[in-house]
Structure formats: C-alpha cells, structure tokens
GROMACS .gro file of C-alpha atoms in nm:
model
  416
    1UNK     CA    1  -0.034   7.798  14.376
    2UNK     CA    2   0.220   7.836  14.142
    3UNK     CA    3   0.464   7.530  13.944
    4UNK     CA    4   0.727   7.305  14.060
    5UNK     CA    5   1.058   7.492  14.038
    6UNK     CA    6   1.231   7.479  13.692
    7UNK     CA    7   1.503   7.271  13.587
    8UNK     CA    8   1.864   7.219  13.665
    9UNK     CA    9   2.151   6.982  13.566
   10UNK     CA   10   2.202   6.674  13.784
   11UNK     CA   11   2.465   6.421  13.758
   12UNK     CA   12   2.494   6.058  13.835
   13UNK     CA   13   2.253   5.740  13.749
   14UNK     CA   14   2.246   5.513  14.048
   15UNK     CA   15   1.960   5.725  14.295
   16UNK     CA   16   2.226   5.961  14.379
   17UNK     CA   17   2.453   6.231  14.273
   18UNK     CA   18   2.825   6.087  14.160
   19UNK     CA   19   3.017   6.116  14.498
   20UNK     CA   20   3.323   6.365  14.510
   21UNK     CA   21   3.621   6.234  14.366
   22UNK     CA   22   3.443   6.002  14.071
   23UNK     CA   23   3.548   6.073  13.691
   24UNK     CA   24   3.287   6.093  13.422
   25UNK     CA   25   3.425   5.841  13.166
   26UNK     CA   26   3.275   6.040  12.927
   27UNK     CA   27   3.525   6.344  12.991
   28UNK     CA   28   3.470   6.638  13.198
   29UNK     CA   29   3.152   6.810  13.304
   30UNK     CA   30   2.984   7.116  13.449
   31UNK     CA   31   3.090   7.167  13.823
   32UNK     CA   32   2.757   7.060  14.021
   33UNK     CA   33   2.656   7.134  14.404
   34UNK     CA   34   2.676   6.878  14.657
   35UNK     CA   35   2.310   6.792  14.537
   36UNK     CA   36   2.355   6.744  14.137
   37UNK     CA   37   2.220   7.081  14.081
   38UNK     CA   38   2.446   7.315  13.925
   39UNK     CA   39   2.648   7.486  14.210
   40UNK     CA   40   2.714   7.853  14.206
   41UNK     CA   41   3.023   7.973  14.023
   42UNK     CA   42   3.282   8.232  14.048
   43UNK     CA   43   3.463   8.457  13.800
   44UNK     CA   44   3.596   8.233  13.466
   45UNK     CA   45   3.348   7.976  13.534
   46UNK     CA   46   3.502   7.857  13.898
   47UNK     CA   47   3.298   7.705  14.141
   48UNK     CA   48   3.180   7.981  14.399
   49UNK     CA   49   3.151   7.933  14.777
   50UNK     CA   50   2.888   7.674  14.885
   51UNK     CA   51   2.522   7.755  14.977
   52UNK     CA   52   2.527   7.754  15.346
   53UNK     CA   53   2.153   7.647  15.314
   54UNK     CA   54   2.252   7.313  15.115
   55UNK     CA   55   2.342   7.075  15.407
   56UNK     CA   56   2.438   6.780  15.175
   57UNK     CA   57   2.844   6.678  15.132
   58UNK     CA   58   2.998   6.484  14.865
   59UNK     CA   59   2.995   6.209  15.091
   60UNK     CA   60   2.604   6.261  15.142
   61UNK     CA   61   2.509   6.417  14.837
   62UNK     CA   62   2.117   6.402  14.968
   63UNK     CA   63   2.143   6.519  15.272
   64UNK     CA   64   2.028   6.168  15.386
   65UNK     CA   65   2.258   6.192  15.732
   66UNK     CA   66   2.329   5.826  15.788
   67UNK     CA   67   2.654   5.823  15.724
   68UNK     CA   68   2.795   5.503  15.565
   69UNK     CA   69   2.408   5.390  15.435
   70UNK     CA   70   2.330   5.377  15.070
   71UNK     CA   71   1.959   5.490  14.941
   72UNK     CA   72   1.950   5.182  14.780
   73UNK     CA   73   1.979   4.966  15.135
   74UNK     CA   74   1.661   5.173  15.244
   75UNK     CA   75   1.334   4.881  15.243
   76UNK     CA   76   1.080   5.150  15.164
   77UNK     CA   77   1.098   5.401  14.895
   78UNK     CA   78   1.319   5.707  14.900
   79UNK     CA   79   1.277   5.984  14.656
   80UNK     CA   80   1.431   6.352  14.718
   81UNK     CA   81   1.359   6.672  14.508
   82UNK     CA   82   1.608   6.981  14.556
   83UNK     CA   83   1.512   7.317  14.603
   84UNK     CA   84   1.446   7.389  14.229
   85UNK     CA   85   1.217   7.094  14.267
   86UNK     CA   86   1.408   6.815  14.054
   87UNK     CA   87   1.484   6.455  14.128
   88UNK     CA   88   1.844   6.400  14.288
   89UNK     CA   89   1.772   6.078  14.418
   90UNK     CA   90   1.549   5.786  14.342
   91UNK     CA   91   1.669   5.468  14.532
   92UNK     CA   92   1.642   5.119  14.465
   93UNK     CA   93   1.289   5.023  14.647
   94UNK     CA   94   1.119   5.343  14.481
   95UNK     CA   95   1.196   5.189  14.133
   96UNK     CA   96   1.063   4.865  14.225
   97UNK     CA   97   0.721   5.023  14.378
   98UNK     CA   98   0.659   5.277  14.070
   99UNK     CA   99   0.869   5.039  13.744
  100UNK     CA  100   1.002   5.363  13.688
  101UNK     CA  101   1.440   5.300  13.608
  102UNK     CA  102   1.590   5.541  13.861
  103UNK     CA  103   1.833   5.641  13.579
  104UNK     CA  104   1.454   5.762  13.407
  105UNK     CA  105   1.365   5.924  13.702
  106UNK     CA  106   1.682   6.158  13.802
  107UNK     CA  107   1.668   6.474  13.705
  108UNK     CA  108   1.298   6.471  13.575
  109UNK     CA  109   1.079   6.753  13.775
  110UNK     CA  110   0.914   6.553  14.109
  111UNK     CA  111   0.527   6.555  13.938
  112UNK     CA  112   0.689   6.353  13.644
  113UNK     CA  113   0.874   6.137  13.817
  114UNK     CA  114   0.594   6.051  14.047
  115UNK     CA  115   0.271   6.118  13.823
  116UNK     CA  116   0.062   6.081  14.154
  117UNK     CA  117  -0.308   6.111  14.156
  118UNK     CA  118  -0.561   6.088  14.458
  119UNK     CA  119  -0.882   5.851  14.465
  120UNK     CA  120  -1.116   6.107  14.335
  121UNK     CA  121  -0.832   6.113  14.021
  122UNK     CA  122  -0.694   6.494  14.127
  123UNK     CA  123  -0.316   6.530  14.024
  124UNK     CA  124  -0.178   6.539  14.396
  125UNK     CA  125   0.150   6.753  14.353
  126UNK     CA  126  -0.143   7.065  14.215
  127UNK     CA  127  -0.342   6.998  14.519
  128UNK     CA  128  -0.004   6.996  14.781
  129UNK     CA  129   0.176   7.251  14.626
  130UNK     CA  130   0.484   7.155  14.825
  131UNK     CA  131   0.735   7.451  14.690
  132UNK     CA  132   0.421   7.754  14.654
  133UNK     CA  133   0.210   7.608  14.910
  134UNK     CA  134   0.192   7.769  15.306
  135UNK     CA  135   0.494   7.836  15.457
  136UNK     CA  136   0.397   7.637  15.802
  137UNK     CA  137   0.349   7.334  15.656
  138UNK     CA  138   0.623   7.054  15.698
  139UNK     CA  139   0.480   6.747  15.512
  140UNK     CA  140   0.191   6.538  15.428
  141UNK     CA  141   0.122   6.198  15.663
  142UNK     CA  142   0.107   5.872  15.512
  143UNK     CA  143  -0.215   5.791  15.251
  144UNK     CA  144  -0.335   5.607  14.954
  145UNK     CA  145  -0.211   5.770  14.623
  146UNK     CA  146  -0.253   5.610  14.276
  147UNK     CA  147   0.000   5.565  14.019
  148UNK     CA  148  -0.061   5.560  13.626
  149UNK     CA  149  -0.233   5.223  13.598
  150UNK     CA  150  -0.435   5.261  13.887
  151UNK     CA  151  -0.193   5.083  14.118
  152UNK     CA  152  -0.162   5.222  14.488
  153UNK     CA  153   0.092   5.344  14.695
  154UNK     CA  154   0.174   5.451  15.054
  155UNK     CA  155   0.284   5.779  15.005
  156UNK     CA  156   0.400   6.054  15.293
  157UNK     CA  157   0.693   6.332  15.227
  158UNK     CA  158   0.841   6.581  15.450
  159UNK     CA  159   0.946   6.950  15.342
  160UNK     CA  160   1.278   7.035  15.463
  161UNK     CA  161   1.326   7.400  15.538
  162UNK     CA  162   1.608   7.652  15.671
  163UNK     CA  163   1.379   7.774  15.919
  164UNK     CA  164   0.994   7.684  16.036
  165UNK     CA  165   0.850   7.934  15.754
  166UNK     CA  166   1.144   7.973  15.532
  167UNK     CA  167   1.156   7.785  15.151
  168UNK     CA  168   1.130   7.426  15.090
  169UNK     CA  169   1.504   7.322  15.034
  170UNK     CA  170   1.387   6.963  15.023
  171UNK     CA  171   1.091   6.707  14.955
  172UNK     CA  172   1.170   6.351  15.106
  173UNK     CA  173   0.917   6.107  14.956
  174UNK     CA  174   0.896   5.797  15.123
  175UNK     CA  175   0.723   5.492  14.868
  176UNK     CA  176   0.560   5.159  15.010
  177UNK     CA  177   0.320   4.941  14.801
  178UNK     CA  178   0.052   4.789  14.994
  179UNK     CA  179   0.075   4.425  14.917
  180UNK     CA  180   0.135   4.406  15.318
  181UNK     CA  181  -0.173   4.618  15.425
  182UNK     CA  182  -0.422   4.445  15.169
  183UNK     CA  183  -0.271   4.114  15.377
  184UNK     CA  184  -0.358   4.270  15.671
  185UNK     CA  185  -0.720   4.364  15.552
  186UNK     CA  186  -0.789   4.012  15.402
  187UNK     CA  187  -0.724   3.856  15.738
  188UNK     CA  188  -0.946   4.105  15.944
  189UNK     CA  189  -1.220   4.020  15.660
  190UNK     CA  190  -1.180   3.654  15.705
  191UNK     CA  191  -1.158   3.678  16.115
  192UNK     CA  192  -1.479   3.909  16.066
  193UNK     CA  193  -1.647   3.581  15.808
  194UNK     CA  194  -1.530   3.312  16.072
  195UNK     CA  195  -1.646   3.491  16.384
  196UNK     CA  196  -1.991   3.560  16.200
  197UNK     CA  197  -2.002   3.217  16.107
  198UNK     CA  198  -1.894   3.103  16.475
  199UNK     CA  199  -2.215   3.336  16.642
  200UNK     CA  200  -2.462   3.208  16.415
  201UNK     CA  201  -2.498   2.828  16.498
  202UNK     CA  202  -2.473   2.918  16.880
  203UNK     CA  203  -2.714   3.222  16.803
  204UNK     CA  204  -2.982   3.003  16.603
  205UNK     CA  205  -2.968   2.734  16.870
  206UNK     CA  206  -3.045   3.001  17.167
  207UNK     CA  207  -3.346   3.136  16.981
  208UNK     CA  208  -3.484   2.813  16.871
  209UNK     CA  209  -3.503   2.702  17.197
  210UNK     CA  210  -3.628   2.991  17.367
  211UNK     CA  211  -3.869   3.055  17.098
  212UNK     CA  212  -3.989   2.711  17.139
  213UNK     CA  213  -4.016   2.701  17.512
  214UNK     CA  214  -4.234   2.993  17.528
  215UNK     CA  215  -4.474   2.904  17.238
  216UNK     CA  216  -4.498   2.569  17.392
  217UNK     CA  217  -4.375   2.563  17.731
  218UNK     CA  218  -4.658   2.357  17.887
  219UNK     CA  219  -4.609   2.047  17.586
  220UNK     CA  220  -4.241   1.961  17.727
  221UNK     CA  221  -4.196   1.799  18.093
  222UNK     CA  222  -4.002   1.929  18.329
  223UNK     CA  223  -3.654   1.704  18.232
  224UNK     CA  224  -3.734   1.868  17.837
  225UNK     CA  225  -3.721   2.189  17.971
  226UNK     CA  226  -3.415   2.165  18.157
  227UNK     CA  227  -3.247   1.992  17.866
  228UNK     CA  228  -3.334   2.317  17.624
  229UNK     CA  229  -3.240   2.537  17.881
  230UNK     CA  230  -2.889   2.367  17.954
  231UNK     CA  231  -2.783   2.370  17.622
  232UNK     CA  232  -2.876   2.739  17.593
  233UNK     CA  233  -2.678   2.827  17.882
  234UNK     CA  234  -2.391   2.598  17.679
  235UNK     CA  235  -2.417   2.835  17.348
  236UNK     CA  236  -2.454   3.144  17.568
  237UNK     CA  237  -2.126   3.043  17.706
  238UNK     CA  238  -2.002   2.966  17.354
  239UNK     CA  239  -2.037   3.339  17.227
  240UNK     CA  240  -1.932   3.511  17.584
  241UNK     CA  241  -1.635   3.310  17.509
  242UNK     CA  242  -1.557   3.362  17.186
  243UNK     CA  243  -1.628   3.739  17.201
  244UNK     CA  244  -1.358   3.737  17.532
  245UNK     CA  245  -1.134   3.594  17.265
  246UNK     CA  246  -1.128   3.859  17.044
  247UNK     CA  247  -1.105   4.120  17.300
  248UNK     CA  248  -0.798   3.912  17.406
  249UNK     CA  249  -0.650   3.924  17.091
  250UNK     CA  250  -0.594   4.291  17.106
  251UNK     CA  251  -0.485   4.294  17.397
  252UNK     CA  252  -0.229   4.016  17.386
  253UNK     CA  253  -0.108   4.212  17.016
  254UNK     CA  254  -0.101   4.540  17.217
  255UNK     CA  255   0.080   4.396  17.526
  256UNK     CA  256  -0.173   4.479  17.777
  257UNK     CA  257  -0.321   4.141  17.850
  258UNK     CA  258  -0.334   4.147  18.244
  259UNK     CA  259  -0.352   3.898  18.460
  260UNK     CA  260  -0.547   3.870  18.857
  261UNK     CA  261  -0.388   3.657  19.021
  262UNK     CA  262  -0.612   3.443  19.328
  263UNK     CA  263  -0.567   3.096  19.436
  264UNK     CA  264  -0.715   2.812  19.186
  265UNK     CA  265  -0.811   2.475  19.168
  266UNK     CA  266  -0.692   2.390  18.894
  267UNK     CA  267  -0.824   1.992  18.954
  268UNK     CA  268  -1.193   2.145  18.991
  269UNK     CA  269  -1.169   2.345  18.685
  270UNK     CA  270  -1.058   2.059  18.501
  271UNK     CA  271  -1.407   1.877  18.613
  272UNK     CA  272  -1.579   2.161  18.510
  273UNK     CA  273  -1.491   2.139  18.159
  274UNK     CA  274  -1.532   1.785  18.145
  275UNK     CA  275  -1.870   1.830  18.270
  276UNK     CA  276  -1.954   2.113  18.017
  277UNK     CA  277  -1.823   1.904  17.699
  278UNK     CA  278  -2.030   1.576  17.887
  279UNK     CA  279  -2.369   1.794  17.929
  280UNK     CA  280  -2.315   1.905  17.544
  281UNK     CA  281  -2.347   1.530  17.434
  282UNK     CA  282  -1.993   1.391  17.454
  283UNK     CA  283  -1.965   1.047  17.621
  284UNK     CA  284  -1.839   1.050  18.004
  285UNK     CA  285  -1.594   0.781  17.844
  286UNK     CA  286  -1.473   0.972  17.579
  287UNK     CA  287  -1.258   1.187  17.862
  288UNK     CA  288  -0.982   1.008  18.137
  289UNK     CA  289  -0.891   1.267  18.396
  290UNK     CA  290  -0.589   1.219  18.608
  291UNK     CA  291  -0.465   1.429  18.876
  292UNK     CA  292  -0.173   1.333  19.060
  293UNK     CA  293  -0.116   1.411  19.434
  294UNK     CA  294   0.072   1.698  19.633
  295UNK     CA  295  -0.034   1.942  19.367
  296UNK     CA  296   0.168   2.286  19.490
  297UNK     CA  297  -0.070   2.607  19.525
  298UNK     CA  298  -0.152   2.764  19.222
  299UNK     CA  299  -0.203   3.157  19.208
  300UNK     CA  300  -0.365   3.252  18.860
  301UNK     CA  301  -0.622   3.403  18.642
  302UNK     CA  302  -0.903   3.175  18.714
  303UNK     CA  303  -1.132   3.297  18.374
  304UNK     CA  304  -0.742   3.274  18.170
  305UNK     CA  305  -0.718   2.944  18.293
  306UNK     CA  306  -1.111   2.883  18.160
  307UNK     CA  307  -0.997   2.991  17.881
  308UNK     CA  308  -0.689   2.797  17.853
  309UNK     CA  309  -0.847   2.498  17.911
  310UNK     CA  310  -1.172   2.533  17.740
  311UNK     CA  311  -0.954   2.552  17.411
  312UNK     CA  312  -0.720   2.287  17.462
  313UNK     CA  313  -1.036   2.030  17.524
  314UNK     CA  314  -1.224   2.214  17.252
  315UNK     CA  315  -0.929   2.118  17.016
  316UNK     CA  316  -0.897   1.750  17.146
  317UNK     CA  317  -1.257   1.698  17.125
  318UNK     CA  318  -1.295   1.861  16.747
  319UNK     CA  319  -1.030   1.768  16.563
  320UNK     CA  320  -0.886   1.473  16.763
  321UNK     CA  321  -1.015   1.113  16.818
  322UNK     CA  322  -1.077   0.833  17.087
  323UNK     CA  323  -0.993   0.913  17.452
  324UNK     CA  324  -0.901   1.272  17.564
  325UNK     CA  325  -0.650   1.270  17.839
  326UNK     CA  326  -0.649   1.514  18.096
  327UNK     CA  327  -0.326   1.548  18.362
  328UNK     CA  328  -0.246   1.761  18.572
  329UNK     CA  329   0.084   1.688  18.794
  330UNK     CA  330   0.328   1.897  19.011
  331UNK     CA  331   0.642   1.986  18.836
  332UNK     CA  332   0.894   2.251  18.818
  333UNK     CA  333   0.870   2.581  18.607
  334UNK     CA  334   1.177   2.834  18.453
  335UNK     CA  335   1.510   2.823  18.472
  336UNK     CA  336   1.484   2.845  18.871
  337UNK     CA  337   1.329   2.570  18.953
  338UNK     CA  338   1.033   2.725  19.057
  339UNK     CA  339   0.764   2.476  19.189
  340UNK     CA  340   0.458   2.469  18.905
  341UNK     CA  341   0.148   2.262  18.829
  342UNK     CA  342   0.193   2.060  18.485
  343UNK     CA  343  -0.123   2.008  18.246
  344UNK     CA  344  -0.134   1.778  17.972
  345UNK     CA  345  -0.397   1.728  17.701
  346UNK     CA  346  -0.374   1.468  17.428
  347UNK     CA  347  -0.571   1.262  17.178
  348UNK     CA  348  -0.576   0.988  16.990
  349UNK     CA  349  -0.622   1.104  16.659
  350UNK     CA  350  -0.409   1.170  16.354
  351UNK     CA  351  -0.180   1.468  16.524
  352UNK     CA  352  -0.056   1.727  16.386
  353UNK     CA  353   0.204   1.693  16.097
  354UNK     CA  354   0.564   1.786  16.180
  355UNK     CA  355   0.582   2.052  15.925
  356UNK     CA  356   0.294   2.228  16.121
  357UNK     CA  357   0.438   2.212  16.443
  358UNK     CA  358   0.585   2.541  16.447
  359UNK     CA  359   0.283   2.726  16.324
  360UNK     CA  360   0.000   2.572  16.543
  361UNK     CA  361   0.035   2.863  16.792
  362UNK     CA  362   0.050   3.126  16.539
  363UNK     CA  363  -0.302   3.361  16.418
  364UNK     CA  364  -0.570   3.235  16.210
  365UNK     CA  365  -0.367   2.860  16.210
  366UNK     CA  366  -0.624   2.553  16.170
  367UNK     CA  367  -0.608   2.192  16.120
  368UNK     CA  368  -0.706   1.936  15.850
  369UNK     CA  369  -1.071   1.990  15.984
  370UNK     CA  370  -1.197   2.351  15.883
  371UNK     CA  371  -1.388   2.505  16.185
  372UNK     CA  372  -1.311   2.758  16.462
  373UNK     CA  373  -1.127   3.080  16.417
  374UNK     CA  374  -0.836   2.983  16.448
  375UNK     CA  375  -0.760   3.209  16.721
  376UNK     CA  376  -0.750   2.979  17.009
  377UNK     CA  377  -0.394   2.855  16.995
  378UNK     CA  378  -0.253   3.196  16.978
  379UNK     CA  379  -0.460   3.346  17.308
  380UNK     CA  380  -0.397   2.993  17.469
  381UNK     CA  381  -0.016   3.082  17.395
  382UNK     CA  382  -0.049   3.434  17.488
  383UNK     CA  383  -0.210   3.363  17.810
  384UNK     CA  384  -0.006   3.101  17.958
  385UNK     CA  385   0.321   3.353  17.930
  386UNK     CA  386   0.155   3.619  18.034
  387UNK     CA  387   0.161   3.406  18.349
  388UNK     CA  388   0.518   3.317  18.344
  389UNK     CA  389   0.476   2.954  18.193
  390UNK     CA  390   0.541   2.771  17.869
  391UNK     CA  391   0.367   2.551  17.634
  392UNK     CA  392   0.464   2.291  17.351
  393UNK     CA  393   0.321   2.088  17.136
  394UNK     CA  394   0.384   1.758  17.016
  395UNK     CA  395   0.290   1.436  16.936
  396UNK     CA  396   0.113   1.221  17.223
  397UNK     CA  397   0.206   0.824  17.337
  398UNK     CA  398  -0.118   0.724  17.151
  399UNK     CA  399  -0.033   0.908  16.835
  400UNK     CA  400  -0.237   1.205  16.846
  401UNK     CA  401  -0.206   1.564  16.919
  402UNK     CA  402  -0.033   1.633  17.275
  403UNK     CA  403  -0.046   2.009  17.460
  404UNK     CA  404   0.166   2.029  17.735
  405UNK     CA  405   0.144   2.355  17.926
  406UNK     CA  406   0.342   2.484  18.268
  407UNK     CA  407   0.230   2.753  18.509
  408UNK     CA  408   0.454   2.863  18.841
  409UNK     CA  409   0.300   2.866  19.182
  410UNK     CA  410   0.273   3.253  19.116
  411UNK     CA  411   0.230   3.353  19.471
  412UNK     CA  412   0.214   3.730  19.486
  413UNK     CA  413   0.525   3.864  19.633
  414UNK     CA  414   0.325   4.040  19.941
  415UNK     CA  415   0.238   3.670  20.055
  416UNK     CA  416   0.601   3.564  20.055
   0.00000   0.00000   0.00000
C-alpha cells in the first residue's frame, strides 16, 4: 500500500475548476488541464496536446457528464480527486455535511480533505488504498464513516479507470449525513415499543385466564367458563390481527399487497364486528347499524375487509364518543361510474382537528388519546386502493370523526 499521489496545482474556488474562457483577476496563471491539475506543456512553456485519458472539458472540468448541471445543484455530497489524488471538486452539499469551506478543501490531498475514520477508529483512505490498492476493484458501497468530532457520514466512492485493471484516473465520493436514517431507526424503535406494548395487555389477559381455568376449572360454572374463554378468543384475535398488520405494512410499502377477490357480505361482516366489540363489553346501544337496500354484489378480500373494518370501529369506539354509526349503502365508484357499496363510520366525539386532516392516514399518526400503533389508518388506506376504492375523512353530522370509504363491485373479468 503505498500514499495518495503527490500534489499538483488546481485552480478555481467554487467546487470546480474555473471554466475555459474565465480571467483570473489576479493576472495570469499557469496553463492547467481540463481538471485543475497542471496540463502537460510543450516547448517554451506551451500547453502540450491533451491526455487522451482525461475525459473532462472546460465545460465539464470533472468529468461529471451532465451537461448543463452544476456540482453545487447535486442534494448529496460530491467530492472528486484526480489522478495525482488531489481535490478538484468539492460541491456545495459536501461542505455542508463535513463544515469543511470548499475553497479549504480544493486542492488539499483526498485523506485531508476528508480525514475519514471507520468505527473501530482506523484511518479509512490507509485501509482502501484507492490509488495503490488492487487493480480490480471499482469502489467501495455505501457505509458508516466518522468524521473528526465523531460525527457520521454515508460514505461510498467509485474509482474511475481507463480500462477494468488500468490506474485510478478518478475517485467520486458521494457524502450524505444520516439525520434521515437515524429518523428512520427512531420510528422502527418506537413501532417495535408500541407493538410490544400492544401484545402485552392481550398476552397477560390470555394467560391469566387460562392459567386460572386450569388451576381452578371446577370453582367457575359453566356461563364463567365461557365468559374467560370468549374473551381469550377476543385477545387471541387482537394479536393475530395486529401481527397481520405489520406484515401488511411491508407489503403495502413494497407494493405487493395482493388482494383475493370472492363474493362478500359486506352487511354480515358488519354484524360481526358489532358483535365482537358487544361480547368485549361495549353496550349493544352504543352501535346503530344501517344498511340500506339493493346493495350491488361485492367481490373483495373478505380478511382486508376484516381488517378494514375492524379498524375503523376500533377507532370510533377508542377515541370517539356516544353512538357509532355504521352504513353501508349502494353508490357509485371512479370516474366511470362503476356501481360500488358505500361504508360510513362516524362518532360523536370531539373529531379530528382540521389541521390533522391530511395526516390521519399517514404512518405512526395518532389522536389526542395515546394508544394503538398508529398503523391502522395507513393499512386501512392502503387496503381499500389496493381494491380500486377511495377513502376520506371528515367531520360527521353529529360532530365527531366521520370515515367514509368506497369499494367497486370488483367482479373478476372472467365472470363478465
């Protein structure tokens, strides 16, 4: 393993070499190569022919190849080294992710301009050895660097070369910070501290009960028994459920939520939920179903629309008040005028305020109450387009909350 190449002169302060044509205000200056290094020269000091390895032009002094698109209008971090292993450009982003001045940066040898270390605390240009390193190689994939300070970076870089083994005529750097991935890691830790949370009541209520029925199954009468055993079945239910959810949720991010479409009754599923949230210990009158006539066929997901439904009435029932209204009515879905079955769910509690509106079917959303994952919205939103429909929200006739969702007929097209 041997050093980063030695120095040469390099012109311009902006993240790039001075494009062809520019003055120095300062007076005149060494004739450079299309890349700020000093370009070979002829007899009496004038310039030679170009190196037909360089591919940059004075109106791409880095080689970049987008023509008409400055380094500095790049989002991530850009930093090139040339063949002798200096700086020739150090855009706008790469400044802001480091604190190092680009005008600092230019020129300086790539290890000092980017005084990277690895987690262990290793100086990372010794251990890559981009310029004395193997031939074959042609970069380094994305990972977690450290910059003086200890603050991390994304790093990756890419060795340009003539030829698959020929000299490194290039290192492109590209710089992100990882404010955006420590965002992403804080939510999967607080959907992992929510969905614990969520198993344990159901999972302490399932082995209460069954611990207690068969320590003392002959104390309890027969109407005892069946009381435990309903509301086990209930929590059971709870955590198949919520474990579906979070299968759904990759697969709805992925795009690969699929739907089975077979005929439903969407009227008896309706009851069934009712019943479920009655059983649990809601009042009978706490729910008002209402079903209109001439409902069209409905061709759907039957355990999607047990899902859909079970969160909708979930949501009513925890962070809504008085009556929860359940109707379903024929209507017409898409810009066709498709025929399509209507549901409505709404509340009578406080709603939702208007500034939430248009984040109540986004991830990890919740409402004045604290509870849930704050999942359901989003897979309840995901599911219903993933069979062609729509929802809304808004706010009901009573004052509270108001869900609104539309599903076509759906008939598969070998049935029409």
């Amino acid at each position: 393993m041997r050093p980063l190449p030695g120095p040469a002169s390099l012109t311009g302060s902006a993240g790039t070499a001075r494009p062809a044509g520019a003055t120095d205000p300062t007076g005149p200056t060494e004739a450079t190569g299309s890349a700020g290094a000093p370009g070979p020269t002829g007899p009496a000091g004038t310039p030679g022919p170009a190196d037909p390895g360089d591919s940059t032009t004075p109106a791409d002094p880095v080689g970049l190849g987008f023509a008409g698109v400055h380094p500095d209008d790049l989002p991530d971090g850009l930093v090139v080294a040339d063949a002798t292993g200096r700086v020739v450009c150090f855009n706008a982003a790469a400044a802001r992710v480091t604190a190092v001045p680009a005008d600092r940066a230019l020129g300086l040898p790539l290890d000092r301009a980017l005084p990277l270390e690895d987690l262990k605390g290793r100086r990372w240009w010794a251990l890559t050895d981009p310029y004395g390193g193997l031939a074959t190689r042609s970069g380094q994939p994305e990972r977690n660097l450290l910059l003086p300070g200890g603050r991390e970076v994304l790093v990756s870089a890419r060795y340009v070369r003539e030829h698959p083994t020929g000299p490194v005529r290039r290192v492109v750097v590209s710089l992100r910070g990882t404010e955006a991935r420590r965002r992403t890691e804080r939510s999967h830790a607080e959907l992992i501290a929510t969905v614990a949370h969520e198993l344990r009541s159901p999972l302490t209520s399932v082995k209460g009960f069954t611990a207690t029925l068969l320590h003392k199954w002959e104390r309890f009468t027969d109407e005892q028994k069946r009381l435990m055993l309903e509301t086990v079945d209930a929590d059971a239910g709870r955590i198949k459920r919520l474990i579906a959810e979070l299968l759904d949720i990759s697969r709805i991010d992925s795009g690969r939520l699929e739907v089975r479409r077979q005929p439903v009754d969407i009227a008896a599923a309706v009851g069934r939920h009712v019943h479920a949230h009655t059983t649990g210990g809601q009042s009978p009158d706490r729910f008002f179903v209402r079903i209109r006539p001439q409902l069209p066929p409905l061709w759907a997901d039957p355990d999607k629309i047990d899902q859909i439904l079970g969160n909708l009435l979930e949501n009513a029932v925890r962070h809504g008040e008085g009556t929860v209204t359940i109707e379903v009515a024929p209507t017409t879905a898409g810009d066709g005028g498709e025929e399509g079955t209507e549901v409505t769910v709404s509340d009578e509690g406080p709603g939702i305020p208007e500034e939430s509106m248009s984040r109540v079917f986004t991830r990890f959303w919740r409402g004045s109450k604290r509870g849930g994952t704050g999942l359901g919205l989003y897979i309840v939103k995901g599911v219903v387009e993933a069979h062609g429909g729509t929802i809304t929200v808004g706010r009901g006739p009573r004052g509270g909350a108001e869900f609104r969702f539309i599903l076509p007929v759906g008939t598969p097209a070998h049935l029409l």
